[in-house]
Structures are given as structure tokens and as C-alpha cells.
mmCIF file of C-alpha atoms and ligand atoms in Angstrom:
data_model
loop_
_atom_site.group_PDB
_atom_site.id
_atom_site.type_symbol
_atom_site.label_atom_id
_atom_site.label_comp_id
_atom_site.label_asym_id
_atom_site.label_seq_id
_atom_site.Cartn_x
_atom_site.Cartn_y
_atom_site.Cartn_z
ATOM 1 C CA UNK A 2 -10.104 0.423 -9.606
ATOM 2 C CA UNK A 3 -11.142 -3.205 -9.971
ATOM 3 C CA UNK A 4 -14.649 -4.392 -9.275
ATOM 4 C CA UNK A 5 -14.857 -6.751 -6.429
ATOM 5 C CA UNK A 6 -16.724 -9.311 -8.595
ATOM 6 C CA UNK A 7 -14.670 -12.344 -7.105
ATOM 7 C CA UNK A 8 -14.236 -10.699 -3.618
ATOM 8 C CA UNK A 9 -14.179 -13.079 -0.795
ATOM 9 C CA UNK A 10 -12.256 -13.736 2.346
ATOM 10 C CA UNK A 11 -10.659 -17.249 1.500
ATOM 11 C CA UNK A 12 -7.349 -16.764 3.293
ATOM 12 C CA UNK A 13 -5.801 -14.777 6.182
ATOM 13 C CA UNK A 14 -2.763 -12.529 5.415
ATOM 14 C CA UNK A 15 -3.726 -9.789 7.794
ATOM 15 C CA UNK A 16 -5.193 -9.250 11.172
ATOM 16 C CA UNK A 17 -8.700 -8.189 9.842
ATOM 17 C CA UNK A 18 -9.441 -11.162 7.734
ATOM 18 C CA UNK A 19 -11.555 -13.818 9.315
ATOM 19 C CA UNK A 20 -12.613 -16.530 6.860
ATOM 20 C CA UNK A 21 -15.553 -17.548 9.161
ATOM 21 C CA UNK A 22 -17.124 -14.136 8.987
ATOM 22 C CA UNK A 23 -19.973 -13.858 6.254
ATOM 23 C CA UNK A 24 -19.193 -11.356 3.396
ATOM 24 C CA UNK A 25 -22.304 -9.908 1.556
ATOM 25 C CA UNK A 26 -20.857 -10.066 -2.224
ATOM 26 C CA UNK A 27 -23.882 -7.986 -3.504
ATOM 27 C CA UNK A 28 -23.336 -5.314 -0.810
ATOM 28 C CA UNK A 29 -19.484 -5.274 -1.308
ATOM 29 C CA UNK A 30 -20.231 -4.609 -5.164
ATOM 30 C CA UNK A 31 -22.893 -1.991 -4.459
ATOM 31 C CA UNK A 32 -20.548 -0.156 -1.957
ATOM 32 C CA UNK A 33 -17.683 -0.263 -4.332
ATOM 33 C CA UNK A 34 -19.937 1.069 -7.067
ATOM 34 C CA UNK A 35 -20.845 4.064 -4.899
ATOM 35 C CA UNK A 36 -17.243 4.663 -4.291
ATOM 36 C CA UNK A 37 -16.775 4.749 -7.973
ATOM 37 C CA UNK A 38 -19.609 7.065 -8.562
ATOM 38 C CA UNK A 39 -18.448 9.405 -5.757
ATOM 39 C CA UNK A 40 -14.932 9.819 -7.524
ATOM 40 C CA UNK A 41 -16.671 10.569 -10.877
ATOM 41 C CA UNK A 42 -18.925 13.065 -9.294
ATOM 42 C CA UNK A 43 -16.197 14.922 -7.732
ATOM 43 C CA UNK A 44 -14.812 15.157 -11.380
ATOM 44 C CA UNK A 45 -12.200 12.343 -11.402
ATOM 45 C CA UNK A 46 -11.754 9.793 -14.282
ATOM 46 C CA UNK A 47 -11.913 6.310 -13.349
ATOM 47 C CA UNK A 48 -10.374 3.301 -15.303
ATOM 48 C CA UNK A 49 -11.573 -0.163 -14.394
ATOM 49 C CA UNK A 50 -9.282 -3.223 -14.407
ATOM 50 C CA UNK A 51 -11.342 -6.466 -15.047
ATOM 51 C CA UNK A 52 -11.566 -8.836 -11.899
ATOM 52 C CA UNK A 53 -10.193 -11.997 -12.404
ATOM 53 C CA UNK A 54 -11.501 -15.315 -10.956
ATOM 54 C CA UNK A 55 -9.133 -16.746 -8.170
ATOM 55 C CA UNK A 56 -7.908 -13.466 -7.308
ATOM 56 C CA UNK A 57 -10.362 -12.350 -4.485
ATOM 57 C CA UNK A 58 -8.061 -9.580 -3.045
ATOM 58 C CA UNK A 59 -7.812 -7.893 -6.727
ATOM 59 C CA UNK A 60 -10.324 -5.140 -5.519
ATOM 60 C CA UNK A 61 -7.599 -3.712 -3.565
ATOM 61 C CA UNK A 62 -5.926 -2.175 -6.696
ATOM 62 C CA UNK A 63 -3.642 0.289 -4.954
ATOM 63 C CA UNK A 64 -1.288 -2.826 -4.286
ATOM 64 C CA UNK A 65 -0.531 -3.317 -7.977
ATOM 65 C CA UNK A 66 1.923 -0.601 -8.848
ATOM 66 C CA UNK A 67 3.221 3.101 -7.554
ATOM 67 C CA UNK A 68 3.452 5.617 -10.522
ATOM 68 C CA UNK A 69 5.252 8.983 -10.243
ATOM 69 C CA UNK A 70 5.726 11.596 -13.147
ATOM 70 C CA UNK A 71 4.647 8.850 -15.785
ATOM 71 C CA UNK A 72 7.051 6.136 -14.564
ATOM 72 C CA UNK A 73 5.405 3.111 -13.038
ATOM 73 C CA UNK A 74 7.245 1.069 -10.368
ATOM 74 C CA UNK A 75 5.682 -2.511 -10.624
ATOM 75 C CA UNK A 76 4.467 -4.589 -7.501
ATOM 76 C CA UNK A 77 5.807 -7.730 -6.336
ATOM 77 C CA UNK A 78 3.398 -9.118 -3.767
ATOM 78 C CA UNK A 79 4.510 -10.762 -0.581
ATOM 79 C CA UNK A 80 2.070 -13.703 -0.290
ATOM 80 C CA UNK A 81 1.555 -16.517 -3.141
ATOM 81 C CA UNK A 82 -2.259 -15.798 -3.170
ATOM 82 C CA UNK A 83 -1.680 -12.371 -4.787
ATOM 83 C CA UNK A 84 1.246 -12.936 -6.861
ATOM 84 C CA UNK A 85 -0.683 -13.139 -9.999
ATOM 85 C CA UNK A 86 -2.308 -9.658 -9.661
ATOM 86 C CA UNK A 87 0.843 -7.973 -10.682
ATOM 87 C CA UNK A 88 0.762 -8.949 -14.204
ATOM 88 C CA UNK A 89 -2.918 -7.692 -14.566
ATOM 89 C CA UNK A 90 -1.589 -4.407 -13.403
ATOM 90 C CA UNK A 91 1.262 -4.447 -15.495
ATOM 91 C CA UNK A 92 -0.790 -5.083 -18.361
ATOM 92 C CA UNK A 93 -2.832 -1.880 -17.771
ATOM 93 C CA UNK A 94 0.327 0.198 -17.766
ATOM 94 C CA UNK A 95 1.378 -1.118 -21.357
ATOM 95 C CA UNK A 96 1.673 2.607 -22.571
ATOM 96 C CA UNK A 97 3.644 3.874 -19.604
ATOM 97 C CA UNK A 98 7.322 3.511 -18.899
ATOM 98 C CA UNK A 99 7.280 0.516 -16.560
ATOM 99 C CA UNK A 100 10.013 -0.495 -14.072
ATOM 100 C CA UNK A 101 9.796 -4.306 -13.180
ATOM 101 C CA UNK A 102 10.541 -4.689 -9.493
ATOM 102 C CA UNK A 103 13.042 -7.245 -8.002
ATOM 103 C CA UNK A 104 12.146 -6.497 -4.411
ATOM 104 C CA UNK A 105 9.016 -7.375 -2.712
ATOM 105 C CA UNK A 106 6.541 -4.325 -2.714
ATOM 106 C CA UNK A 107 3.104 -3.782 -2.497
ATOM 107 C CA UNK A 108 2.509 -0.570 -4.754
ATOM 108 C CA UNK A 109 0.603 2.218 -3.150
ATOM 109 C CA UNK A 110 -0.260 0.042 -0.209
ATOM 110 C CA UNK A 111 3.317 1.098 1.132
ATOM 111 C CA UNK A 112 4.196 4.024 -1.195
ATOM 112 C CA UNK A 113 2.976 7.627 -0.956
ATOM 113 C CA UNK A 114 3.788 10.608 -3.059
ATOM 114 C CA UNK A 115 3.845 14.165 -1.954
ATOM 115 C CA UNK A 116 4.799 16.334 -5.207
ATOM 116 C CA UNK A 117 5.110 19.603 -3.449
ATOM 117 C CA UNK A 118 6.894 18.492 -0.106
ATOM 118 C CA UNK A 119 10.542 19.218 0.085
ATOM 119 C CA UNK A 120 10.538 19.111 -3.718
ATOM 120 C CA UNK A 121 8.780 15.821 -4.403
ATOM 121 C CA UNK A 122 9.063 13.077 -1.709
ATOM 122 C CA UNK A 123 7.892 9.354 -1.582
ATOM 123 C CA UNK A 124 6.868 8.112 1.766
ATOM 124 C CA UNK A 125 7.664 4.304 2.089
ATOM 125 C CA UNK A 126 6.403 1.810 4.618
ATOM 126 C CA UNK A 127 7.896 -1.431 5.767
ATOM 127 C CA UNK A 128 7.795 -3.898 8.518
ATOM 128 C CA UNK A 129 5.185 -6.252 7.382
ATOM 129 C CA UNK A 130 4.863 -6.353 3.442
ATOM 130 C CA UNK A 131 7.213 -4.233 1.581
ATOM 131 C CA UNK A 132 10.780 -4.966 2.151
ATOM 132 C CA UNK A 133 12.857 -1.751 2.899
ATOM 133 C CA UNK A 134 15.335 -2.735 0.076
ATOM 134 C CA UNK A 135 12.231 -1.934 -2.364
ATOM 135 C CA UNK A 136 12.489 1.672 -0.964
ATOM 136 C CA UNK A 137 15.677 2.241 -2.727
ATOM 137 C CA UNK A 138 14.678 0.406 -5.861
ATOM 138 C CA UNK A 139 11.682 2.759 -6.060
ATOM 139 C CA UNK A 140 13.880 5.729 -5.374
ATOM 140 C CA UNK A 141 16.209 4.630 -8.453
ATOM 141 C CA UNK A 142 13.308 3.966 -10.542
ATOM 142 C CA UNK A 143 11.274 7.024 -9.968
ATOM 143 C CA UNK A 144 14.079 9.554 -9.323
ATOM 144 C CA UNK A 145 12.643 10.841 -6.093
ATOM 145 C CA UNK A 146 13.978 10.747 -2.694
ATOM 146 C CA UNK A 147 12.152 7.974 -0.671
ATOM 147 C CA UNK A 148 11.846 8.058 3.357
ATOM 148 C CA UNK A 149 11.631 4.773 4.966
ATOM 149 C CA UNK A 150 9.128 4.386 7.745
ATOM 150 C CA UNK A 151 8.864 1.433 9.910
ATOM 151 C CA UNK A 152 5.567 0.196 10.756
ATOM 152 C CA UNK A 153 5.157 -1.791 14.205
ATOM 153 C CA UNK A 154 1.426 -2.562 14.622
ATOM 154 C CA UNK A 155 0.295 -5.690 12.699
ATOM 155 C CA UNK A 156 -3.156 -4.165 12.543
ATOM 156 C CA UNK A 157 -1.809 -1.321 10.368
ATOM 157 C CA UNK A 158 0.224 -3.562 8.119
ATOM 158 C CA UNK A 159 0.495 -1.269 5.002
ATOM 159 C CA UNK A 160 1.497 2.483 5.057
ATOM 160 C CA UNK A 161 -1.884 3.482 3.433
ATOM 161 C CA UNK A 162 -3.918 2.251 6.580
ATOM 162 C CA UNK A 163 -1.738 4.484 8.820
ATOM 163 C CA UNK A 164 -0.787 7.583 6.727
ATOM 164 C CA UNK A 165 -2.381 9.321 3.807
ATOM 165 C CA UNK A 166 -1.616 12.413 1.667
ATOM 166 C CA UNK A 167 -4.124 15.188 2.040
ATOM 167 C CA UNK A 168 -2.840 17.300 -0.761
ATOM 168 C CA UNK A 169 0.460 17.901 -2.594
ATOM 169 C CA UNK A 170 2.387 18.771 0.668
ATOM 170 C CA UNK A 171 0.639 17.529 3.813
ATOM 171 C CA UNK A 172 -0.339 14.326 5.356
ATOM 172 C CA UNK A 173 -2.531 12.806 8.125
ATOM 173 C CA UNK A 174 -1.288 9.942 10.165
ATOM 174 C CA UNK A 175 -1.593 7.737 13.209
ATOM 175 C CA UNK A 176 1.821 8.038 15.108
ATOM 176 C CA UNK A 177 1.088 4.808 17.023
ATOM 177 C CA UNK A 178 1.571 2.800 13.922
ATOM 178 C CA UNK A 179 5.169 3.742 13.432
ATOM 179 C CA UNK A 180 8.183 3.103 15.445
ATOM 180 C CA UNK A 181 9.592 6.018 17.548
ATOM 181 C CA UNK A 182 12.201 7.043 15.218
ATOM 182 C CA UNK A 183 9.861 7.068 12.265
ATOM 183 C CA UNK A 184 7.578 9.240 14.524
ATOM 184 C CA UNK A 185 10.187 11.622 14.852
ATOM 185 C CA UNK A 186 11.016 11.740 11.195
ATOM 186 C CA UNK A 187 7.406 12.395 10.279
ATOM 187 C CA UNK A 188 7.201 15.233 12.880
ATOM 188 C CA UNK A 189 10.469 16.849 11.395
ATOM 189 C CA UNK A 190 9.175 16.462 7.917
ATOM 190 C CA UNK A 191 5.470 17.372 8.397
ATOM 191 C CA UNK A 192 5.331 19.634 11.382
ATOM 192 C CA UNK A 193 1.830 20.685 10.264
ATOM 193 C CA UNK A 194 0.614 17.181 9.764
ATOM 194 C CA UNK A 195 -3.064 16.228 10.716
ATOM 195 C CA UNK A 196 -2.714 13.805 13.622
ATOM 196 C CA UNK A 197 -5.115 10.975 13.965
ATOM 197 C CA UNK A 198 -5.899 8.726 16.864
ATOM 198 C CA UNK A 199 -6.104 4.778 17.297
ATOM 199 C CA UNK A 200 -9.904 5.207 16.955
ATOM 200 C CA UNK A 201 -9.521 6.911 13.693
ATOM 201 C CA UNK A 202 -6.925 4.352 12.598
ATOM 202 C CA UNK A 203 -9.151 1.327 13.588
ATOM 203 C CA UNK A 204 -12.239 2.890 11.644
ATOM 204 C CA UNK A 205 -9.866 2.738 8.596
ATOM 205 C CA UNK A 206 -9.950 6.454 8.367
ATOM 206 C CA UNK A 207 -6.365 6.907 7.357
ATOM 207 C CA UNK A 208 -7.262 4.892 4.231
ATOM 208 C CA UNK A 209 -8.405 7.798 2.349
ATOM 209 C CA UNK A 210 -8.124 9.483 -1.080
ATOM 210 C CA UNK A 211 -7.717 13.247 -1.292
ATOM 211 C CA UNK A 212 -7.668 15.447 -4.264
ATOM 212 C CA UNK A 213 -6.279 18.457 -2.302
ATOM 213 C CA UNK A 214 -9.992 19.525 -1.090
ATOM 214 C CA UNK A 215 -12.491 16.605 -1.136
ATOM 215 C CA UNK A 216 -11.183 13.810 1.088
ATOM 216 C CA UNK A 217 -13.214 10.468 0.411
ATOM 217 C CA UNK A 218 -12.902 8.348 3.492
ATOM 218 C CA UNK A 219 -14.485 5.398 5.443
ATOM 219 C CA UNK A 220 -18.105 6.638 6.803
ATOM 220 C CA UNK A 221 -17.072 4.947 10.138
ATOM 221 C CA UNK A 222 -14.187 7.352 10.814
ATOM 222 C CA UNK A 223 -16.405 10.399 11.708
ATOM 223 C CA UNK A 224 -14.248 11.704 14.242
ATOM 224 C CA UNK A 225 -11.335 11.912 11.743
ATOM 225 C CA UNK A 226 -13.858 13.456 9.205
ATOM 226 C CA UNK A 227 -14.263 16.336 11.763
ATOM 227 C CA UNK A 228 -10.761 16.865 12.271
ATOM 228 C CA UNK A 229 -10.359 16.923 8.574
ATOM 229 C CA UNK A 230 -12.983 19.576 8.209
ATOM 230 C CA UNK A 231 -11.473 21.514 10.965
ATOM 231 C CA UNK A 232 -8.151 21.587 9.002
ATOM 232 C CA UNK A 233 -9.856 23.006 5.968
ATOM 233 C CA UNK A 234 -10.665 19.869 3.917
ATOM 234 C CA UNK A 235 -14.139 18.538 2.674
ATOM 235 C CA UNK A 236 -14.768 15.065 4.147
ATOM 236 C CA UNK A 237 -16.822 12.774 1.829
ATOM 237 C CA UNK A 238 -17.701 9.705 3.721
ATOM 238 C CA UNK A 239 -18.368 6.330 1.955
ATOM 239 C CA UNK A 240 -19.675 3.231 3.523
ATOM 240 C CA UNK A 241 -17.239 0.055 2.710
ATOM 241 C CA UNK A 242 -18.252 -2.283 5.420
ATOM 242 C CA UNK A 243 -17.693 -5.372 3.351
ATOM 243 C CA UNK A 244 -14.344 -4.654 1.814
ATOM 244 C CA UNK A 245 -13.170 -3.825 5.516
ATOM 245 C CA UNK A 246 -13.571 -7.582 6.065
ATOM 246 C CA UNK A 247 -10.510 -8.111 3.760
ATOM 247 C CA UNK A 248 -8.544 -5.501 5.712
ATOM 248 C CA UNK A 249 -8.959 -2.352 3.340
ATOM 249 C CA UNK A 250 -11.134 0.558 2.540
ATOM 250 C CA UNK A 251 -11.300 3.563 0.186
ATOM 251 C CA UNK A 252 -7.510 3.938 -0.635
ATOM 252 C CA UNK A 253 -6.769 0.333 -0.963
ATOM 253 C CA UNK A 254 -9.491 0.489 -3.668
ATOM 254 C CA UNK A 255 -7.674 2.910 -5.739
ATOM 255 C CA UNK A 256 -4.511 3.020 -7.473
ATOM 256 C CA UNK A 257 -3.861 6.713 -8.261
ATOM 257 C CA UNK A 258 -2.311 7.641 -11.723
ATOM 258 C CA UNK A 259 0.404 10.256 -11.734
ATOM 259 C CA UNK A 260 1.158 10.647 -15.513
HETATM 260 N N1 LIG B 5 -6.546 -8.512 1.982
HETATM 261 C C1 LIG B 5 -5.577 -7.747 1.451
HETATM 262 C C2 LIG B 5 -4.068 -8.038 1.808
HETATM 263 O O1 LIG B 5 -4.201 -8.272 2.975
HETATM 264 C C3 LIG B 5 -5.911 -6.207 1.782
HETATM 265 C C4 LIG B 5 -5.048 -5.205 1.071
HETATM 266 C C5 LIG B 5 -5.435 -3.865 1.323
HETATM 267 N N2 LIG B 5 -4.682 -2.883 0.624
HETATM 268 C C6 LIG B 5 -4.120 -2.047 0.951
HETATM 269 N N3 LIG B 5 -3.574 -1.089 0.076
HETATM 270 N N4 LIG B 5 -3.890 -1.687 2.383
HETATM 271 O O2 LIG B 5 -3.189 -7.868 1.014
#
């Protein structure tokens, strides 16, 4: 995770960003710290990447890389405003096997991993940020099959705002964010998935992080929290109103490490 010490909405690269809407920087930092503390309270270890001036979106650490089985596939950002973030993430992984990408991809923003689904499956989004050619590159780098899913709604410009892993083998997703064919593929691969609706997705409910039991998600997504409780998970709501103004929530702030 990377603290929002230099967070601001200074440019517009997704439909959520509005440079004229005020951001409470102090509150953003407080909310981020609470998210951090929540993860630690749940028994997880958090490594902190120092924030860098001039990189206001660096708080969205999920975009910096994608790791599976100790191998890291690096990110290559689509927009010039974020390109420099990739090097900071690369430095963090100095003791890992690191694969430098040639294709544009925004790390865990567009890649999810299900270790127990079909023997270990990468789900990969494209349509707005990550190039579909990066999916093949990730598959070669990580040695796991990758399934390409086409995102069609600009409000859900990354995979991680439309779909999330709930445990090692199941997912939750909002079908409307995907093309008809990709929806069919998701139904085929995950017949028992938890299905979210547009309200859940607009509340950034899908942008969650789960340890298989506790599901940390945006507090505005109360209807999704209820669905997850019914499905047997324990929702852990956190407030992230300020970071939502940059177009992200819980998952965006967390790069999961799969050593
Ligand atoms: N402002 C950032 C961008 O548009 C938000 C990134 C959100 N991150 C994520 N993993 N969805 O790039």
C-alpha cells in the first residue's frame, strides 16, 4: 500500500475524476490509515511503499504490478501521468523474479488470480486500460492460463471495479460491466459466483479485498455486503469517500503479494 500523501485529483483519466470537486487531503489520509489498520487487525501484513511527489494516483497501489507464485509481472501504465509509478513498484520487488512488460497493463487493476479455480486461473480485463496483448504476456510470464474479459462500461474501466476474487475459487462480479460473450464465459467458469448489480458496482462494492472469509469493502456498498453475508462471508466495511473521487476504493489501494 502507498499512503495518499500526495493524493489529489489533478487530471481526468476516468469518468469518476472531476478536477473541480474538492478533495479533503487530511480525511483521505485518515481513511487510508483506517483501511491499513483494518487489514492488520485481520491478521495481514502491510508493506508500505513511500509516496512520491508529483504522482497523485500512486495511492492506487494495485496498479503497479501483478504477482503469482513468486513471479511479478510489472505494470506499464496507459497514461503519461502515471508512467513513473511503475519504477517505484519495480524497486519494491527487487528480491522477486520480475518480468518487465512490453505491453500496456495496469497490474492488479486488470488482473485477478484464483489459485484453486480450474487449477489456477488468471482473469484479465481489457477495453479501457490494459491491452489484450498483455494478457498473453502475463500468461507466458506467470505460467497460468489467462482468460480475457472485455469491459464495456467506461465507469468500470478496470477489472477490479467490476469483479473480485472472494476466495481461492469463487468470484463476485457485475455482469453489466462485461460484453455479452465475456458474461457467458464468466457464467461457464463460475456458476456459483455472487452476482452484484449496478448499484453495488457504482458504490465501488466490487473493488474489494477478501482473505477468503473477511471481505473488506467500501461502506457505501451496504446491499452488496448483505449479499456477501448471505453467501457465507464476513463483510468488513470501510469508509473511503475521498479516494473514490480519484476513481478507486479498497482494492485499488492494495497490491496483493503472492510469494
Ligand atoms: N485515478 C486512477 C486511474 O484512473 C484510479 C486507479 C484506480 N485503481 C484501480 N485499481 N482500479 O488510473
